[in-house]
C-alpha positions as a printed Julia matrix, in Angstrom:
277×3 Matrix{Float64}:
  91.6    74.75  123.79
  90.61   73.54  120.31
  88.38   76.59  119.78
  91.26   78.91  120.63
  93.5    77.2   118.1
  90.86   77.35  115.37
  90.17   81.01  116.07
  93.81   82.1   115.96
  94.5    80.05  112.86
  91.67   81.89  111.1
  92.52   85.44  112.17
  95.4    87.73  111.31
  96.55   89.09  114.64
  99.72   91.11  115.04
 100.05   90.4   118.74
  98.47   88.53  121.62
  98.74   89.82  125.19
  98.19   87.75  128.31
  97.61   89.38  131.7
  97.07   90.22  134.45
  95.11   89.07  137.5
  96.72   85.77  138.61
  96.72   84.49  135.02
  99.89   82.54  135.77
  98.58   80.79  138.88
  97.95   77.13  137.95
  95.59   76.46  140.86
  93.27   79.13  139.4
  93.41   77.86  135.83
  91.74   74.9   134.12
  94.52   74.98  131.5
  97.61   76.92  132.53
  99.24   76.34  129.14
  96.6    78.48  127.43
  97.76   81.37  129.62
 101.24   80.86  128.21
  99.67   81.19  124.74
 100.26   77.6   123.62
  97.51   78.07  121.03
  99.48   80.71  119.09
 101.53   78.84  116.51
 102.35   81.64  114.04
 105.88   82.99  114.75
 104.85   86.3   113.15
 102.39   86.98  115.98
 104.02   88.77  118.91
 103.53   87.09  122.28
 103.45   89.57  125.13
 102.83   89.24  128.84
 101.54   92.42  130.47
 101.45   92.29  134.28
 100.87   88.55  134.44
 100.58   87.48  138.04
 101.48   84.37  139.99
  99.55   85.85  142.92
 101.97   84.44  145.46
 105.72   84.57  146.03
 106.46   80.83  145.82
 106.28   78.29  143.0
 103.07   76.27  142.65
 103.72   74.57  139.29
 104.3    70.83  138.97
 107.52   69.62  137.4
 105.77   68.93  134.08
 104.0    72.31  134.12
 107.28   74.07  134.88
 109.08   72.38  131.97
 106.35   73.14  129.42
 105.6    76.66  130.64
 109.3    77.52  130.65
 109.52   76.44  127.03
 106.43   78.47  126.14
 107.65   81.54  128.06
 110.88   81.53  126.09
 108.83   82.03  122.91
 107.49   85.36  124.22
 108.76   88.59  122.67
 108.49   90.42  126.0
 107.39   89.58  129.52
 106.23   91.73  132.41
 104.7    90.72  135.72
 102.58   92.43  138.35
 104.62   91.55  141.44
 108.28   92.12  142.14
 108.5    88.55  143.41
 107.25   87.42  140.0
 110.41   88.8   138.38
 112.47   86.35  140.41
 110.05   83.46  139.83
 110.34   84.01  136.08
 114.12   83.97  136.29
 114.39   80.94  138.58
 111.73   78.67  137.09
 110.81   79.89  133.61
 114.37   80.93  132.73
 113.25   84.28  131.3
 113.75   87.91  132.21
 110.68   89.89  133.25
 109.93   93.52  134.09
 107.82   94.7   137.01
 104.84   96.81  135.87
 101.58   98.13  137.3
  98.26   96.35  137.27
  96.45   97.69  134.18
  93.74   99.36  136.27
  96.46  101.71  137.54
  97.34  102.9   134.04
  94.17  105.0   133.98
  93.5   108.11  136.04
  90.51  108.52  138.34
  88.77  110.88  135.87
  88.35  107.96  133.49
  86.58  105.94  136.17
  84.47  108.96  137.12
  83.3   109.04  133.49
  82.02  105.48  133.93
  80.25  106.27  137.19
  78.5   109.44  135.98
  75.18  109.89  137.8
  76.11  107.15  140.28
  78.65  109.48  141.82
  77.13  111.39  144.69
  79.77  113.83  145.98
  77.81  114.59  149.16
  77.34  110.96  150.18
  79.95  109.32  152.36
  80.54  106.06  154.18
  83.15  103.66  155.43
  83.12  101.4   152.38
  83.9    97.72  152.86
  84.85   95.29  150.13
  85.48   91.98  151.88
  85.81   88.8   149.84
  86.03   86.39  152.75
  83.74   87.35  155.6
  85.7    87.82  158.8
  84.4    89.17  162.1
  87.66   90.93  162.95
  87.64   92.85  159.65
  83.98   93.78  160.07
  84.61   94.95  163.62
  87.53   97.05  162.36
  85.17   98.76  159.9
  82.68   99.41  162.71
  85.4   100.98  164.87
  86.42  103.3   162.03
  82.75  104.11  161.42
  82.27  105.09  165.06
  85.31  107.37  165.08
  84.45  109.07  161.78
  80.74  109.28  162.49
  79.87  107.77  159.11
  77.88  104.6   158.32
  79.38  101.37  157.01
  78.41  100.53  153.43
  79.24   97.86  150.86
  78.34   96.92  147.31
  78.4    93.15  147.06
  76.0    90.29  146.5
  73.77   89.72  149.51
  75.03   86.14  149.87
  78.31   84.46  148.97
  77.82   81.51  146.57
  80.64   79.7   148.37
  78.51   79.67  151.49
  74.95   79.28  150.17
  72.44   80.27  152.84
  69.56   81.45  150.67
  67.33   79.73  148.14
  66.73   83.03  146.31
  68.88   83.34  143.2
  68.82   87.16  143.33
  70.64   87.04  146.66
  73.76   85.9   144.79
  73.67   88.46  141.96
  76.62   90.84  141.9
  75.82   94.57  141.7
  76.75   96.64  138.66
  80.51   97.24  138.71
  79.87  100.99  138.24
  77.97  101.01  141.54
  80.98   99.31  143.14
  83.29  101.98  141.72
  80.94  104.69  142.97
  80.99  103.15  146.45
  84.76  103.62  146.63
  84.65  107.05  144.96
  82.1   108.25  147.54
  83.81  106.7   150.56
  85.49  108.53  153.39
  87.47  105.36  154.17
  87.94  101.93  152.59
  88.39   98.63  154.43
  89.14   95.69  152.17
  90.81   92.29  151.9
  90.84   92.57  148.09
  93.83   93.56  145.97
  91.66   95.59  143.62
  89.78   97.08  146.55
  93.15   98.47  147.66
  94.07   99.53  144.11
  90.9   101.57  143.64
  91.32  103.17  147.04
  94.7   104.36  145.73
  93.19  105.49  142.41
  90.4   107.46  144.1
  92.86  108.77  146.74
  91.0   107.37  149.74
  92.39  106.52  153.17
  92.28  102.74  153.54
  93.33   99.62  155.38
  93.96   96.47  153.36
  93.86   93.18  155.24
  96.0    90.55  153.54
  93.95   87.62  152.37
  96.51   84.84  152.82
  94.62   82.2   150.84
  94.37   84.47  147.82
  98.03   85.5   147.99
  99.89   88.24  149.85
 102.63   89.02  147.3
 100.39   91.25  145.2
  99.35   93.36  148.22
 102.9    93.81  149.46
 104.39   94.51  146.04
 102.07   97.41  145.23
 102.23   98.71  148.81
 106.04   98.8   148.7
 105.95  100.42  145.25
 103.83  103.33  146.52
 105.11  103.54  150.1
 101.89  102.5   151.86
 103.04   99.32  153.61
 101.78  100.69  156.93
  98.21  100.38  155.58
  98.57   96.69  154.68
  98.06   94.43  157.69
  97.49   90.78  158.45
  94.33   89.58  160.09
  96.0    88.75  163.4
  97.38   92.31  163.57
  93.91   93.87  163.75
  93.51   93.54  167.56
  96.83   95.38  167.99
  95.62   98.54  166.26
  94.91  101.01  169.05
  95.07  104.39  167.32
  93.02  104.4   164.13
  93.66  108.08  163.47
  97.07  107.3   161.97
  95.18  105.77  159.01
  92.71  108.61  158.47
  94.92  110.8   156.28
  94.94  110.38  152.49
  98.14  108.56  151.48
 100.45  110.66  149.32
 101.02  108.51  146.25
 102.75  109.5   143.02
 101.96  106.94  140.33
 103.4   108.88  137.39
 106.86  107.28  137.25
 105.6   103.71  137.37
 102.77  104.52  134.96
 105.33  105.78  132.46
 107.55  102.71  132.87
 104.56  100.41  132.48
 103.21  102.18  129.39
 106.69  102.34  127.87
 106.9    98.56  128.24
 103.47   98.02  126.7
 103.89  100.43  123.79
 107.46   99.3   123.2
 106.39   95.66  123.09
 103.73   96.55  120.51
 106.18   98.84  118.65
 103.79  101.77  119.03
 106.38  104.24  120.32
């Protein structure tokens, strides 16, 4: 906190932007007030929220946090949030108006991500790619069922062991792979099974058929908001719905998604807030 204040007092910034991935979720933050830019004291510096996310559709802040964050939010020049439910939370609790925009990863087209992957992209390789944050037998079995029907292997690109459930005494077993390999795994996939918001997002970016299993503990609002925005709510399911899926073929087609309108609205907000238009 003190280092932030010293830094911003010694620099000449025109604007500071906060966002996006659950930056406004107090249970994920050691100092939620920093994410409302409490360290920016110069009124000449624009304060902007781009796609800040509460992660969930209900209010988690304490009474004291609500009062202080509301005061800080009212100092912002412009505010946007990543979930539609966040627009209402801002209005009800922070007493500010907010605009719904896309997660910043969705502002870029797939060709940009292909340029990062380069030689890691193997157009002839294919697999049912899984990106599962919280290991769950039902989700893994779903991936195996899809694998059997498509005749393709199951693949993933994650650390061998989860540090939250340490089962190995080898440090390398907990090392995360290069993010470009992770991107390539989705780009090469014939199908994506994930319980991750960004797993779902990159399936949309790379135009892959997918099923996203809502991870309740991490928040469902972000899944549902983007699914409703792009008309793919049928591909977002809850864990206890998995046994009810009888016909997997309904998920095998590539979802028809047009991101252009929301991309324009989101970029218009960002450029307008920075007065770059």
